[in-house]
Tab-separated table of C-alpha atoms and ligand atoms in Angstrom:
chain	number	residue	atom	x	y	z
A	1	MET	CA	11.476	-11.086	-25.533
A	2	GLU	CA	10.560	-8.406	-23.011
A	3	LYS	CA	8.674	-9.315	-19.900
A	4	ILE	CA	5.716	-7.589	-18.274
A	5	SER	CA	4.971	-8.242	-14.590
A	6	VAL	CA	1.344	-7.893	-13.567
A	7	ILE	CA	0.960	-7.330	-9.842
A	8	VAL	CA	-2.459	-7.972	-8.368
A	9	SER	CA	-3.168	-7.280	-4.706
A	10	CYS	CA	-5.932	-9.498	-3.392
A	11	TYR	CA	-7.876	-9.288	-0.177
A	12	ASN	CA	-10.912	-11.567	-0.049
A	13	GLU	CA	-11.201	-11.800	-3.817
A	14	GLU	CA	-12.127	-15.478	-4.295
A	15	GLN	CA	-15.026	-14.549	-6.580
A	16	ALA	CA	-13.224	-11.976	-8.658
A	17	LEU	CA	-9.939	-13.857	-9.137
A	18	PRO	CA	-10.981	-16.441	-11.761
A	19	LEU	CA	-12.752	-13.716	-13.738
A	20	PHE	CA	-9.659	-11.532	-13.544
A	21	TYR	CA	-7.389	-14.319	-14.720
A	22	GLU	CA	-9.661	-15.153	-17.646
A	23	GLU	CA	-9.849	-11.530	-18.819
A	24	MET	CA	-6.106	-10.985	-18.344
A	25	GLU	CA	-5.280	-14.099	-20.359
A	26	ARG	CA	-7.680	-13.021	-23.094
A	27	VAL	CA	-5.950	-9.638	-23.343
A	28	ARG	CA	-2.506	-11.221	-23.273
A	29	LYS	CA	-3.315	-13.586	-26.136
A	30	GLN	CA	-5.078	-10.934	-28.170
A	31	ASP	CA	-2.750	-7.945	-27.713
A	32	PHE	CA	0.635	-9.252	-26.655
A	33	ASP	CA	1.102	-12.515	-28.508
A	34	GLY	CA	4.681	-12.564	-29.797
A	35	ILE	CA	5.318	-9.107	-28.327
A	36	ALA	CA	5.955	-9.647	-24.646
A	37	GLU	CA	6.054	-12.391	-22.053
A	38	PHE	CA	4.075	-12.104	-18.844
A	39	GLU	CA	4.314	-13.034	-15.218
A	40	TYR	CA	1.344	-12.618	-12.893
A	41	ILE	CA	2.171	-11.945	-9.260
A	42	PHE	CA	-0.819	-12.339	-6.981
A	43	VAL	CA	-0.239	-10.898	-3.533
A	44	ASN	CA	-2.595	-12.449	-1.019
A	45	ASP	CA	-2.976	-9.805	1.654
A	46	GLY	CA	-4.113	-12.052	4.505
A	47	SER	CA	-7.468	-12.951	2.942
A	48	LYS	CA	-10.000	-14.661	5.172
A	49	ASP	CA	-11.716	-16.553	2.341
A	50	ASN	CA	-10.408	-19.002	-0.258
A	51	THR	CA	-8.357	-16.488	-2.203
A	52	LEU	CA	-5.080	-18.317	-1.568
A	53	LYS	CA	-6.596	-21.614	-2.689
A	54	GLU	CA	-7.834	-19.972	-5.887
A	55	ILE	CA	-4.377	-18.532	-6.519
A	56	LYS	CA	-2.725	-21.909	-5.951
A	57	GLU	CA	-5.129	-23.510	-8.411
A	58	LEU	CA	-4.157	-20.935	-11.023
A	59	ARG	CA	-0.493	-21.643	-10.275
A	60	GLU	CA	-1.093	-25.396	-10.794
A	61	LYS	CA	-2.290	-24.909	-14.330
A	62	ASP	CA	-0.183	-21.899	-15.304
A	63	LYS	CA	3.482	-21.413	-14.402
A	64	LYS	CA	3.279	-17.738	-15.340
A	65	VAL	CA	1.408	-17.315	-12.085
A	66	ARG	CA	3.490	-16.478	-9.047
A	67	TYR	CA	2.231	-15.542	-5.645
A	68	ILE	CA	3.169	-14.038	-2.315
A	69	SER	CA	1.016	-14.715	0.709
A	70	PHE	CA	1.218	-12.456	3.783
A	71	SER	CA	1.020	-13.669	7.370
A	72	ARG	CA	-1.934	-11.305	7.932
A	73	ASN	CA	-3.633	-8.309	6.333
A	74	PHE	CA	-1.038	-5.583	5.842
A	75	GLY	CA	-3.052	-3.354	3.513
A	76	LYS	CA	-2.931	-2.678	-0.196
A	77	GLU	CA	0.105	-0.407	-0.005
A	78	ALA	CA	2.171	-3.197	1.555
A	79	ALA	CA	0.831	-5.684	-0.997
A	80	MET	CA	1.842	-3.459	-3.891
A	81	LEU	CA	5.332	-2.985	-2.473
A	82	ALA	CA	5.794	-6.743	-2.002
A	83	GLY	CA	4.741	-7.285	-5.621
A	84	LEU	CA	7.095	-4.611	-6.914
A	85	GLU	CA	10.000	-6.075	-4.961
A	86	ALA	CA	9.319	-9.570	-6.277
A	87	SER	CA	8.740	-8.522	-9.889
A	88	GLU	CA	11.262	-9.493	-12.541
A	89	GLY	CA	9.759	-7.881	-15.631
A	90	ASP	CA	11.166	-5.058	-17.738
A	91	TYR	CA	7.787	-3.412	-17.300
A	92	VAL	CA	5.548	-3.656	-14.300
A	93	THR	CA	1.866	-2.955	-13.936
A	94	LEU	CA	-0.252	-2.740	-10.776
A	95	MET	CA	-3.863	-3.884	-10.974
A	96	ASP	CA	-6.841	-4.563	-8.743
A	97	ALA	CA	-8.345	-8.029	-8.763
A	98	ASP	CA	-11.875	-6.740	-9.295
A	99	LEU	CA	-11.363	-5.712	-12.967
A	100	GLN	CA	-11.919	-2.053	-12.091
A	101	ASP	CA	-8.547	-1.572	-13.771
A	102	PRO	CA	-9.351	-2.900	-17.243
A	103	PRO	CA	-6.522	-5.102	-18.627
A	104	SER	CA	-7.728	-4.079	-22.103
A	105	LEU	CA	-6.015	-0.687	-21.608
A	106	LEU	CA	-2.652	-2.388	-21.241
A	107	ARG	CA	-1.745	-2.397	-24.911
A	108	GLN	CA	-2.429	1.316	-25.207
A	109	MET	CA	-0.239	1.921	-22.132
A	110	TYR	CA	2.524	-0.265	-23.492
A	111	ASN	CA	2.482	1.652	-26.781
A	112	ALA	CA	2.791	4.968	-24.964
A	113	ILE	CA	6.011	3.756	-23.374
A	114	LYS	CA	7.415	2.003	-26.426
A	115	GLU	CA	6.502	4.522	-29.090
A	116	GLU	CA	5.970	7.853	-27.371
A	117	GLY	CA	8.943	7.508	-25.032
A	118	TYR	CA	7.192	7.858	-21.671
A	119	ASP	CA	8.681	6.176	-18.583
A	120	CYS	CA	5.382	5.528	-16.971
A	121	VAL	CA	1.705	5.533	-17.893
A	122	GLY	CA	-0.944	6.174	-15.263
A	123	THR	CA	-4.692	5.905	-15.458
A	124	ARG	CA	-7.332	8.296	-14.265
A	125	ARG	CA	-11.033	7.857	-13.795
A	126	VAL	CA	-12.908	10.791	-15.261
A	127	THR	CA	-16.234	9.737	-13.768
A	128	ARG	CA	-17.044	8.327	-10.393
A	129	LYS	CA	-20.159	6.591	-11.628
A	130	GLY	CA	-21.524	3.945	-9.264
A	131	GLU	CA	-19.948	5.580	-6.229
A	132	PRO	CA	-22.022	7.176	-3.451
A	133	PRO	CA	-22.190	10.957	-4.207
A	134	ILE	CA	-21.058	11.844	-0.692
A	135	ARG	CA	-17.895	9.776	-1.206
A	136	SER	CA	-17.153	11.531	-4.518
A	137	PHE	CA	-17.688	14.893	-2.841
A	138	PHE	CA	-15.186	14.186	-0.086
A	139	ALA	CA	-12.727	12.717	-2.575
A	140	ARG	CA	-12.834	15.947	-4.611
A	141	MET	CA	-12.389	18.038	-1.465
A	142	PHE	CA	-9.428	15.926	-0.457
A	143	TYR	CA	-7.612	16.466	-3.763
A	144	LYS	CA	-8.285	20.211	-3.618
A	145	ILE	CA	-6.885	20.429	-0.091
A	146	ILE	CA	-3.841	18.214	-0.544
A	147	ASN	CA	-2.789	19.936	-3.763
A	148	LYS	CA	-2.884	23.291	-1.981
A	149	MET	CA	-0.838	21.913	0.904
A	150	SER	CA	1.743	19.775	-0.813
A	151	SER	CA	4.396	20.623	-3.359
A	152	ILE	CA	3.835	17.184	-4.873
A	153	GLU	CA	0.970	17.045	-7.322
A	154	MET	CA	-1.744	14.461	-6.684
A	155	VAL	CA	-3.944	13.835	-9.699
A	156	ASP	CA	-7.670	13.693	-8.942
A	157	GLY	CA	-9.112	10.331	-9.888
A	158	ALA	CA	-5.682	8.769	-10.430
A	159	ARG	CA	-5.766	5.022	-9.874
A	160	ASP	CA	-2.934	2.821	-8.732
A	161	TYR	CA	-3.278	1.106	-12.131
A	162	ARG	CA	-0.160	2.013	-14.078
A	163	LEU	CA	2.551	0.578	-16.285
A	164	MET	CA	6.131	1.460	-15.398
A	165	LYS	CA	9.597	0.930	-16.763
A	166	ARG	CA	12.025	-0.968	-14.550
A	167	LYS	CA	13.872	2.172	-13.442
A	168	VAL	CA	10.654	3.724	-12.139
A	169	VAL	CA	9.948	0.558	-10.169
A	170	ASP	CA	13.452	0.610	-8.708
A	171	ALA	CA	12.955	4.219	-7.652
A	172	ILE	CA	9.691	3.357	-5.890
A	173	ILE	CA	11.292	0.411	-4.117
A	174	SER	CA	14.145	2.618	-2.927
A	175	LEU	CA	11.649	4.638	-0.873
A	176	LYS	CA	11.627	2.647	2.328
A	177	GLU	CA	9.095	4.586	4.360
A	178	TYR	CA	6.640	2.733	6.544
A	179	ASN	CA	3.671	5.067	6.035
A	180	ARG	CA	3.220	4.500	2.340
A	181	TYR	CA	0.924	6.623	0.261
A	182	SER	CA	1.434	5.429	-3.293
A	183	LYS	CA	-0.186	8.291	-5.160
A	184	GLY	CA	2.328	10.586	-3.489
A	185	LEU	CA	5.272	8.221	-3.938
A	186	PHE	CA	4.630	7.946	-7.680
A	187	SER	CA	4.570	11.738	-8.016
A	188	PHE	CA	7.607	12.050	-5.782
A	189	VAL	CA	9.863	9.898	-7.966
A	190	GLY	CA	8.954	11.964	-11.016
A	191	PHE	CA	9.701	10.593	-14.534
A	192	ASP	CA	7.638	11.363	-17.642
A	193	THR	CA	4.140	10.176	-17.014
A	194	LYS	CA	1.320	9.980	-19.503
A	195	TRP	CA	-2.252	9.899	-18.179
A	196	ILE	CA	-4.867	7.778	-19.837
A	197	GLU	CA	-8.456	8.571	-18.947
A	198	TYR	CA	-11.304	6.128	-18.714
A	199	GLU	CA	-14.810	5.832	-17.349
A	200	ASN	CA	-15.214	4.205	-13.978
A	201	VAL	CA	-15.968	0.488	-14.146
A	202	GLU	CA	-17.835	-1.242	-11.339
A	203	ARG	CA	-16.234	-4.256	-9.674
A	204	VAL	CA	-17.127	-7.638	-11.197
A	205	ALA	CA	-17.708	-9.559	-7.979
A	206	GLY	CA	-17.237	-9.272	-4.233
A	207	GLU	CA	-17.406	-5.941	-2.473
A	208	THR	CA	-15.225	-2.929	-1.790
A	209	LYS	CA	-12.860	-3.080	1.195
A	210	TRP	CA	-12.885	0.643	1.717
A	211	SER	CA	-15.262	1.968	4.314
A	212	PHE	CA	-15.666	5.694	4.724
A	213	TRP	CA	-13.600	5.602	7.911
A	214	LYS	CA	-10.773	3.714	6.198
A	215	LEU	CA	-10.753	6.255	3.376
A	216	PHE	CA	-10.698	9.094	5.876
A	217	LYS	CA	-7.656	7.623	7.620
A	218	TYR	CA	-6.010	7.058	4.250
A	219	ALA	CA	-6.593	10.721	3.397
A	220	ILE	CA	-4.936	11.819	6.652
A	221	GLU	CA	-2.080	9.465	5.813
A	222	GLY	CA	-1.669	11.183	2.452
A	223	ILE	CA	-1.630	14.645	3.973
A	224	THR	CA	0.817	13.883	6.786
A	225	ALA	CA	3.113	11.940	4.469
A	226	PHE	CA	3.439	14.670	1.869
A	227	SER	CA	2.816	17.966	3.572
A	228	THR	CA	3.796	19.769	6.755
A	229	THR	CA	1.385	22.632	6.078
A	230	PRO	CA	-0.981	21.603	8.936
A	231	LEU	CA	1.864	22.251	11.398
A	232	ILE	CA	2.390	25.733	10.003
A	233	LEU	CA	-1.375	26.228	10.061
A	234	SER	CA	-1.640	25.486	13.763
A	235	SER	CA	1.184	27.929	14.560
A	236	LEU	CA	-0.569	30.510	12.424
A	237	ILE	CA	-3.861	30.054	14.258
A	238	GLY	CA	-1.936	30.428	17.526
A	239	ILE	CA	-0.437	33.733	16.412
A	240	ILE	CA	-3.798	35.051	15.218
A	241	PHE	CA	-5.338	34.256	18.606
A	242	CYS	CA	-2.493	36.018	20.438
A	243	ILE	CA	-3.068	39.160	18.392
A	244	LEU	CA	-6.835	38.976	18.910
A	245	SER	CA	-6.470	38.589	22.669
A	246	PHE	CA	-4.005	41.481	22.783
A	247	VAL	CA	-6.504	43.747	21.023
A	248	ALA	CA	-9.257	42.520	23.361
A	249	ILE	CA	-7.163	43.294	26.455
A	250	ILE	CA	-6.547	46.843	25.314
A	251	PHE	CA	-10.253	47.234	24.521
A	252	ILE	CA	-11.248	46.009	27.989
A	253	ILE	CA	-8.737	48.234	29.799
A	254	VAL	CA	-9.922	51.294	27.909
A	255	ARG	CA	-13.573	50.387	28.526
A	256	THR	CA	-12.949	49.909	32.253
A	257	LEU	CA	-11.205	53.291	32.500
A	258	VAL	CA	-14.104	55.001	30.744
A	259	ASN	CA	-17.119	53.110	32.191
A	260	GLY	CA	-15.908	51.902	35.588
A	261	ASP	CA	-16.145	48.136	36.165
A	262	PRO	CA	-19.631	46.651	35.639
A	263	THR	CA	-19.334	42.861	36.183
A	264	ALA	CA	-20.723	41.443	33.004
A	265	GLY	CA	-19.708	39.129	30.210
A	266	TRP	CA	-19.292	35.810	32.032
A	267	PRO	CA	-21.125	33.764	29.404
A	268	SER	CA	-18.997	35.230	26.624
A	269	LEU	CA	-15.888	34.504	28.677
A	270	VAL	CA	-16.827	30.844	28.985
A	271	CYS	CA	-17.481	30.634	25.255
A	272	ILE	CA	-14.066	32.113	24.527
A	273	ILE	CA	-12.327	29.702	26.903
A	274	VAL	CA	-14.067	26.676	25.369
A	275	PHE	CA	-13.286	27.883	21.867
A	276	VAL	CA	-9.624	28.555	22.564
A	277	SER	CA	-9.128	25.215	24.317
A	278	GLY	CA	-10.734	23.559	21.288
A	279	VAL	CA	-8.198	25.231	19.019
A	280	GLN	CA	-5.393	24.134	21.328
A	281	LEU	CA	-6.513	20.517	21.372
A	282	PHE	CA	-6.907	20.584	17.590
A	283	SER	CA	-3.315	21.827	17.224
A	284	ILE	CA	-2.005	19.243	19.642
A	285	GLY	CA	-3.893	16.650	17.612
A	286	ILE	CA	-2.106	17.772	14.448
A	287	ILE	CA	1.273	17.584	16.146
A	288	GLY	CA	0.277	14.175	17.520
A	289	GLN	CA	-0.441	12.929	13.994
A	290	TYR	CA	3.055	13.796	12.836
A	291	LEU	CA	4.591	12.470	16.022
A	292	SER	CA	2.808	9.128	15.683
A	293	LYS	CA	3.925	8.796	12.067
A	294	THR	CA	7.484	9.575	13.114
A	295	TYR	CA	7.187	6.979	15.891
A	296	LEU	CA	6.141	4.306	13.409
A	297	GLU	CA	8.987	5.222	11.042
A	298	VAL	CA	11.564	5.164	13.835
A	299	LYS	CA	10.522	1.684	14.968
A	300	ASN	CA	11.573	0.524	11.536
A	301	ARG	CA	9.247	-2.462	11.457
A	302	PRO	CA	8.949	-4.488	8.266
A	303	ILE	CA	6.210	-3.232	5.959
A	304	TYR	CA	4.933	-6.767	5.368
A	305	ILE	CA	5.686	-10.317	6.483
A	306	ILE	CA	5.591	-13.158	3.965
A	307	LYS	CA	4.149	-16.505	5.000
A	308	GLU	CA	4.671	-18.331	1.750
A	309	THR	CA	5.389	-17.869	-1.945
A	310	GLU	CA	5.253	-20.116	-4.994
A	311	LYS	CA	8.901	-21.012	-4.337
A	312	ASP	CA	7.829	-22.893	-1.191
A	313	ASN	CA	5.789	-25.358	-3.263
A	314	LEU	CA	7.855	-26.095	-6.323
B	1	LIG	N1	-6.866	-4.822	-1.203
B	1	LIG	C1	-5.753	-5.359	-0.552
B	1	LIG	N2	-5.643	-5.219	0.808
B	1	LIG	C2	-6.571	-4.558	1.556
B	1	LIG	C3	-7.681	-3.994	0.873
B	1	LIG	C4	-7.790	-4.140	-0.499
B	1	LIG	O1	-4.886	-5.960	-1.182
B	1	LIG	O2	-6.408	-4.480	2.773
B	1	LIG	C5	-6.993	-4.985	-2.668
B	1	LIG	C6	-8.314	-5.571	-3.138
B	1	LIG	O3	-8.319	-6.976	-3.120
B	1	LIG	C7	-8.447	-5.029	-4.541
B	1	LIG	C8	-7.741	-3.686	-4.442
B	1	LIG	O4	-6.941	-3.723	-3.261
B	1	LIG	O5	-7.761	-5.841	-5.497
B	1	LIG	C9	-8.710	-2.523	-4.400
B	1	LIG	O6	-9.674	-2.728	-3.365
B	1	LIG	P1	-11.193	-2.353	-3.568
B	1	LIG	O7	-11.682	-2.810	-4.903
B	1	LIG	O8	-11.909	-2.864	-2.381
B	1	LIG	O9	-11.137	-0.765	-3.520
B	1	LIG	P2	-11.956	0.242	-4.438
B	1	LIG	O10	-11.755	-0.189	-5.858
B	1	LIG	O11	-13.369	0.123	-4.005
B	1	LIG	O12	-11.334	1.565	-4.146
B	2	LIG	MG1	-12.161	-1.938	-6.592
């Protein structure tokens, strides 16, 4: 029988975990009985609550449950990679612990691969119900901007929730970069992907780990990882300013020859200096972003560090 690996990244999810497990088991029994085997890989991303204890309890009563526990919080991207690397299934799915990625869609996704011949099925939220409007606004802006800048297509509203064939998983794992931006990595590897749309579901318990600031940094991560357009942009702004200043110089020389030299225009001069130094700092900032990412890649540090897995407590 074929095996499906379910990878669940968990950071402070003690409340959501039992609910997730219950729902997942219900779906498995209802939709996959006699069709596929399962393994559940819970990746504990350095939780500060009793998440690991909850996972171990699940493991006690169900040997389908496997787990990986990190030495500290490495972030969801690292957790997903660890899960993918540990997975043994012919098909692999990535899910959140808060049931915002409904397990009930799994059968439909599985069918798309089995019957329609796709390699990979992704999910997309068509509404952002229950999310602060300002957050939705910035999210939309981000997708508009990044799709203009990058040759890789990022789908607006795409979740990390997806079902993949083994070869897609192997392709993802082969990308060893440190600054991981999954939405980009999934597009980068290609393969035939079907998108399933669904309405946003609110999390069952606990609270979101994404503050606005964290999302902002994640957005910058996405842009620097998949586009070098900002670098071109800063050169372009530089060139435009050179041309402008050249025109201004000619204008001033001509004016001085015609009118003599009345000393005026100091305030405007100061404004121009402040403005141009702002543009310079902004450009240096952009270069700095790329440089810092390069620095992190060059150091070649591990993406995550494992403290224990189910194999430590057989
Ligand atoms: N998560 C994680 N590490 C982190 C932050 C989050 O593994 O550092 C997990 C979290 O436990 C959840 C999933 O990533 O299963 C999505 O997080 P969350 O629900 O907070 O994000 P949202 O759905 O609000 O975007
Ligand atoms: Mg969530």
